[in-house]
C-alpha positions as a LaTeX table, in Angstrom:
\begin{tabular}{lrrr}
\hline
Residue & $x$ (\AA) & $y$ (\AA) & $z$ (\AA) \\
\hline
Met1 & $-34.88$ & 5.26 & 20.81 \\
Arg2 & $-38.56$ & 5.48 & 20.15 \\
Leu3 & $-40.58$ & 2.38 & 19.10 \\
Asn4 & $-41.19$ & 3.59 & 15.61 \\
Arg5 & $-37.52$ & 4.03 & 15.15 \\
Ile6 & $-36.72$ & 0.58 & 16.51 \\
Leu7 & $-39.19$ & $-1.10$ & 14.37 \\
Leu8 & $-38.07$ & 0.59 & 11.22 \\
Ser9 & $-34.47$ & 0.18 & 11.88 \\
Ser10 & $-34.97$ & $-3.57$ & 12.66 \\
Ala11 & $-36.83$ & $-4.20$ & 9.35 \\
Leu12 & $-34.44$ & $-2.34$ & 7.26 \\
Val13 & $-31.45$ & $-4.02$ & 8.85 \\
Val14 & $-32.99$ & $-7.40$ & 8.45 \\
Val15 & $-33.78$ & $-6.80$ & 4.71 \\
Ala16 & $-30.47$ & $-5.36$ & 3.96 \\
Leu17 & $-28.73$ & $-8.28$ & 5.60 \\
Val18 & $-30.82$ & $-10.83$ & 3.69 \\
Ile19 & $-30.12$ & $-9.15$ & 0.33 \\
Gln20 & $-26.56$ & $-8.76$ & 1.06 \\
Val21 & $-25.99$ & $-12.42$ & 1.97 \\
Ser22 & $-28.37$ & $-14.06$ & $-0.59$ \\
Val23 & $-27.62$ & $-11.90$ & $-3.55$ \\
Leu24 & $-24.69$ & $-9.39$ & $-3.48$ \\
Ala25 & $-22.22$ & $-11.97$ & $-1.58$ \\
Arg26 & $-22.98$ & $-14.33$ & $-4.69$ \\
Leu27 & $-22.04$ & $-12.01$ & $-7.39$ \\
His28 & $-18.40$ & $-12.93$ & $-6.92$ \\
Leu29 & $-17.09$ & $-9.41$ & $-7.80$ \\
Pro30 & $-13.51$ & $-8.87$ & $-7.55$ \\
Gly31 & $-12.36$ & $-7.43$ & $-4.31$ \\
Ala32 & $-14.79$ & $-6.57$ & $-1.65$ \\
Val33 & $-18.57$ & $-7.23$ & $-1.36$ \\
Pro34 & $-20.99$ & $-4.27$ & $-1.76$ \\
Asp35 & $-21.98$ & $-3.45$ & 1.84 \\
Leu36 & $-25.72$ & $-2.96$ & 1.88 \\
Leu37 & $-25.77$ & $-3.29$ & 5.74 \\
Leu38 & $-23.25$ & $-0.41$ & 6.01 \\
Leu39 & $-25.15$ & 1.96 & 3.64 \\
Thr40 & $-28.39$ & 1.15 & 5.60 \\
Val41 & $-26.58$ & 2.08 & 9.01 \\
Leu42 & $-25.15$ & 5.34 & 7.25 \\
Gly43 & $-28.60$ & 6.38 & 5.97 \\
Leu44 & $-30.35$ & 5.89 & 9.37 \\
Ala45 & $-27.40$ & 7.46 & 11.16 \\
Met46 & $-27.60$ & 10.80 & 9.25 \\
Val47 & $-31.22$ & 11.22 & 10.34 \\
Tyr48 & $-31.16$ & 9.78 & 13.91 \\
Gly49 & $-27.85$ & 11.41 & 15.02 \\
His50 & $-24.69$ & 9.89 & 16.44 \\
Val51 & $-26.39$ & 8.11 & 19.44 \\
Gly52 & $-29.04$ & 6.42 & 17.29 \\
Gly53 & $-26.42$ & 5.59 & 14.70 \\
Ala54 & $-24.16$ & 4.00 & 17.09 \\
Leu55 & $-27.10$ & 1.83 & 18.48 \\
Val56 & $-28.15$ & 0.96 & 14.90 \\
Gly57 & $-24.81$ & 0.03 & 13.77 \\
Phe58 & $-24.07$ & $-2.02$ & 16.73 \\
Gly59 & $-27.28$ & $-4.18$ & 16.42 \\
Ala60 & $-26.89$ & $-4.42$ & 12.77 \\
Gly61 & $-23.19$ & $-5.55$ & 13.17 \\
Leu62 & $-24.13$ & $-7.91$ & 15.84 \\
Leu63 & $-26.80$ & $-9.57$ & 13.51 \\
Ala64 & $-24.29$ & $-9.97$ & 10.87 \\
Asp65 & $-21.90$ & $-11.39$ & 13.29 \\
Leu66 & $-24.30$ & $-14.17$ & 14.30 \\
Ala67 & $-26.00$ & $-14.68$ & 10.98 \\
Pro68 & $-24.51$ & $-17.43$ & 8.78 \\
Pro69 & $-22.26$ & $-17.80$ & 6.99 \\
Ala70 & $-20.33$ & $-15.52$ & 9.14 \\
Asp71 & $-16.81$ & $-17.04$ & 9.91 \\
His72 & $-15.32$ & $-14.46$ & 12.21 \\
Ala73 & $-15.57$ & $-13.73$ & 15.89 \\
Ala74 & $-18.72$ & $-12.56$ & 17.13 \\
Gly75 & $-18.75$ & $-8.72$ & 17.91 \\
Arg76 & $-16.13$ & $-7.79$ & 15.35 \\
Tyr77 & $-18.50$ & $-6.30$ & 12.87 \\
Ala78 & $-20.57$ & $-4.95$ & 15.67 \\
Leu79 & $-17.76$ & $-2.77$ & 16.70 \\
Val80 & $-17.08$ & $-1.57$ & 13.17 \\
Leu81 & $-20.56$ & $-0.67$ & 12.39 \\
Cys82 & $-21.08$ & 0.84 & 15.99 \\
Val83 & $-18.12$ & 3.23 & 15.37 \\
Thr84 & $-19.17$ & 4.00 & 11.74 \\
Gly85 & $-22.70$ & 4.94 & 12.82 \\
Tyr86 & $-21.48$ & 7.12 & 15.61 \\
Phe87 & $-19.26$ & 9.13 & 13.39 \\
Ala88 & $-21.82$ & 9.16 & 10.47 \\
Gly89 & $-24.42$ & 10.68 & 12.85 \\
Leu90 & $-22.20$ & 13.55 & 13.72 \\
Ile91 & $-22.96$ & 15.19 & 10.27 \\
Lys92 & $-26.59$ & 15.31 & 10.89 \\
Pro93 & $-27.92$ & 18.93 & 10.46 \\
Gly94 & $-30.14$ & 20.62 & 12.77 \\
Asn95 & $-33.25$ & 20.35 & 10.83 \\
Gly96 & $-32.50$ & 16.72 & 9.72 \\
Arg97 & $-32.26$ & 17.62 & 6.15 \\
Leu98 & $-29.01$ & 17.61 & 3.81 \\
Lys99 & $-28.46$ & 20.61 & 1.49 \\
Ser100 & $-26.64$ & 18.51 & $-1.27$ \\
Ala101 & $-25.54$ & 15.09 & $-1.93$ \\
Thr102 & $-21.74$ & 15.96 & $-1.71$ \\
Gly103 & $-21.61$ & 15.35 & 1.99 \\
Pro104 & $-23.39$ & 11.97 & 2.13 \\
Met105 & $-21.27$ & 10.75 & $-0.76$ \\
Ala106 & $-18.17$ & 11.76 & 0.92 \\
Val107 & $-19.41$ & 10.00 & 4.22 \\
Val108 & $-19.99$ & 6.94 & 2.11 \\
Val109 & $-16.45$ & 6.72 & 0.83 \\
Ala110 & $-14.97$ & 7.53 & 4.09 \\
Ala111 & $-17.17$ & 4.96 & 5.81 \\
Ala112 & $-16.29$ & 2.26 & 3.20 \\
Val113 & $-12.52$ & 2.89 & 3.76 \\
Gly114 & $-12.70$ & 3.33 & 7.31 \\
Ser115 & $-14.75$ & 0.30 & 8.12 \\
Thr116 & $-12.57$ & $-1.99$ & 5.87 \\
Leu117 & $-9.42$ & $-0.71$ & 7.78 \\
Leu118 & $-11.11$ & $-1.02$ & 11.22 \\
Tyr119 & $-12.21$ & $-4.47$ & 10.13 \\
Ala120 & $-8.86$ & $-5.49$ & 9.02 \\
Gly121 & $-7.20$ & $-3.93$ & 12.28 \\
Val122 & $-9.51$ & $-5.82$ & 14.67 \\
Gly123 & $-9.03$ & $-8.98$ & 12.65 \\
Ala124 & $-5.08$ & $-8.50$ & 12.96 \\
Leu125 & $-5.55$ & $-8.24$ & 16.70 \\
Val126 & $-7.44$ & $-11.58$ & 17.03 \\
Gly127 & $-5.21$ & $-13.37$ & 14.44 \\
Asp128 & $-7.15$ & $-13.20$ & 11.33 \\
Thr129 & $-4.90$ & $-12.40$ & 8.41 \\
Ala130 & $-7.35$ & $-12.81$ & 5.51 \\
Ala131 & $-6.94$ & $-9.23$ & 4.36 \\
Arg132 & $-3.24$ & $-9.57$ & 3.78 \\
His133 & $-3.73$ & $-12.49$ & 1.36 \\
Val134 & $-6.50$ & $-10.77$ & $-0.49$ \\
Gly135 & $-4.75$ & $-7.51$ & $-0.73$ \\
Leu136 & $-5.71$ & $-4.47$ & 1.62 \\
Thr137 & $-5.34$ & $-1.94$ & $-1.25$ \\
Gly138 & $-7.78$ & $-3.69$ & $-3.50$ \\
Leu139 & $-10.17$ & $-4.32$ & $-0.85$ \\
Leu140 & $-10.12$ & $-0.45$ & 0.07 \\
Phe141 & $-10.64$ & 0.56 & $-3.65$ \\
Ser142 & $-13.32$ & $-2.15$ & $-4.53$ \\
Ala143 & $-15.42$ & $-1.44$ & $-1.09$ \\
Ala144 & $-15.30$ & 2.39 & $-1.76$ \\
Leu145 & $-16.23$ & 2.09 & $-5.52$ \\
Tyr146 & $-19.12$ & $-0.61$ & $-4.89$ \\
Asp147 & $-20.42$ & 1.33 & $-2.01$ \\
Leu148 & $-20.34$ & 4.68 & $-3.72$ \\
Leu149 & $-22.05$ & 3.20 & $-6.93$ \\
Leu150 & $-24.88$ & 1.55 & $-4.66$ \\
Ala151 & $-25.34$ & 4.58 & $-2.40$ \\
Pro152 & $-27.62$ & 6.78 & $-4.61$ \\
Phe153 & $-30.05$ & 3.90 & $-4.67$ \\
Val154 & $-30.20$ & 3.12 & $-1.05$ \\
Val155 & $-29.21$ & 5.95 & 1.03 \\
Pro156 & $-31.77$ & 8.71 & 0.06 \\
Gly157 & $-34.62$ & 6.07 & 0.34 \\
Ile158 & $-33.48$ & 4.95 & 3.77 \\
Met159 & $-33.27$ & 8.65 & 4.81 \\
Trp160 & $-36.72$ & 9.33 & 3.43 \\
Leu161 & $-38.29$ & 6.39 & 5.31 \\
Ala162 & $-36.52$ & 7.44 & 8.59 \\
Arg163 & $-37.94$ & 10.96 & 8.14 \\
Arg164 & $-41.39$ & 9.69 & 7.35 \\
Ala165 & $-41.39$ & 7.48 & 10.43 \\
Asp166 & $-40.33$ & 10.42 & 12.52 \\
Asn167 & $-43.28$ & 12.51 & 11.22 \\
Asp168 & $-45.73$ & 10.09 & 12.74 \\
Pro169 & $-48.52$ & 12.36 & 14.00 \\
Leu170 & $-49.05$ & 9.95 & 16.87 \\
Ala171 & $-45.52$ & 10.68 & 18.12 \\
Glu172 & $-45.51$ & 13.02 & 21.23 \\
Ser173 & $-42.29$ & 14.64 & 20.21 \\
Gly174 & $-39.95$ & 15.08 & 17.15 \\
Pro175 & $-40.30$ & 16.90 & 13.79 \\
Ala176 & $-44.24$ & 16.37 & 13.72 \\
Ala177 & $-44.67$ & 18.13 & 16.93 \\
Lys178 & $-42.59$ & 21.01 & 15.68 \\
Ala179 & $-44.23$ & 21.18 & 12.42 \\
Gly180 & $-46.64$ & 23.61 & 13.89 \\
Gly181 & $-44.03$ & 25.96 & 15.24 \\
Ile182 & $-42.13$ & 25.90 & 11.96 \\
Ser183 & $-45.35$ & 26.79 & 10.00 \\
Thr184 & $-46.13$ & 29.55 & 12.35 \\
Gly185 & $-42.53$ & 30.84 & 12.07 \\
Trp186 & $-42.71$ & 30.69 & 8.44 \\
Leu187 & $-46.00$ & 32.57 & 8.35 \\
Ser188 & $-44.81$ & 35.23 & 10.55 \\
Ser189 & $-41.42$ & 35.78 & 8.91 \\
Gly190 & $-43.26$ & 36.00 & 5.46 \\
Thr191 & $-45.91$ & 38.46 & 6.39 \\
Gly192 & $-44.22$ & 40.31 & 9.25 \\
Leu193 & $-47.13$ & 39.81 & 11.51 \\
Arg194 & $-47.54$ & 37.37 & 14.21 \\
Ile195 & $-50.48$ & 35.04 & 14.69 \\
Gly196 & $-51.52$ & 36.38 & 17.79 \\
Ser197 & $-51.63$ & 39.93 & 16.51 \\
Gln198 & $-53.52$ & 38.85 & 13.37 \\
Arg199 & $-56.14$ & 37.26 & 15.68 \\
Gly200 & $-56.36$ & 40.61 & 17.57 \\
Gly201 & $-56.38$ & 42.69 & 14.43 \\
Leu202 & $-59.41$ & 40.61 & 13.06 \\
Gly203 & $-61.19$ & 41.01 & 16.42 \\
Ala204 & $-60.58$ & 44.79 & 16.32 \\
Leu205 & $-61.72$ & 45.08 & 12.78 \\
Lys206 & $-65.08$ & 43.12 & 13.66 \\
Ala207 & $-65.70$ & 45.42 & 16.66 \\
Lys208 & $-65.08$ & 48.45 & 14.50 \\
Ala209 & $-67.50$ & 47.27 & 11.91 \\
Arg210 & $-70.17$ & 46.58 & 14.51 \\
Thr211 & $-69.55$ & 50.09 & 15.98 \\
Arg212 & $-70.02$ & 51.55 & 12.34 \\
Ser213 & $-73.08$ & 49.72 & 11.75 \\
Ala214 & $-74.62$ & 50.77 & 15.05 \\
Arg215 & $-73.90$ & 54.39 & 14.44 \\
Val216 & $-75.42$ & 54.14 & 10.90 \\
Gly217 & $-78.44$ & 52.56 & 12.38 \\
Arg218 & $-78.76$ & 55.39 & 14.82 \\
Ile219 & $-78.37$ & 58.11 & 12.25 \\
Lys220 & $-80.90$ & 56.58 & 10.09 \\
Gly221 & $-83.44$ & 56.42 & 13.02 \\
Val222 & $-82.77$ & 60.07 & 13.80 \\
Lys223 & $-83.29$ & 61.10 & 10.17 \\
Arg224 & $-86.51$ & 59.15 & 10.15 \\
Leu225 & $-87.83$ & 60.93 & 13.14 \\
\hline
\end{tabular}
């Protein structure tokens, strides 16, 4: 990952984790807790792709595993967010822009349900049976509902920031470097002419104009004589 992606992802993950621990976790809502960290990983993954999503998810999950008041085994949430970020990044379109909000909303619901199931499954393997006492069905429903309600206020902003960071003119490659090619292709497709042919056509017109002016000057000189 490029430096601008690492800095932006780190800042967003830290802010999301602080808000989730200090605000959302203290709301005492029935069922699950709104997972702002998961939504941040989803937003970044849908711009950076599956590799970037997996890396961001692993780092965010590991930070959540180590940050207080975490009471589970380290690496458990890192695995969940790593897998979630990888699969969320698979829906990234070729141009990095989504055509509608239906796809992201479906990804949010699938990620909320899948991450809850995976977290409970990994917990069962290590002997954590807290999900059984709370009720897995209630956790799945509340997690999907809370994340779906919170997603429209988080995911679009995260994706916009990620695209803005990728459009840095100082970057050697990326969408900013391809902007010239895209605009050139847009102009050529809209006018039916290529930029090179336009330059050649302008040069030919100037040469013709000079030739005509020279001919006019000669004719006038002959008439004066």
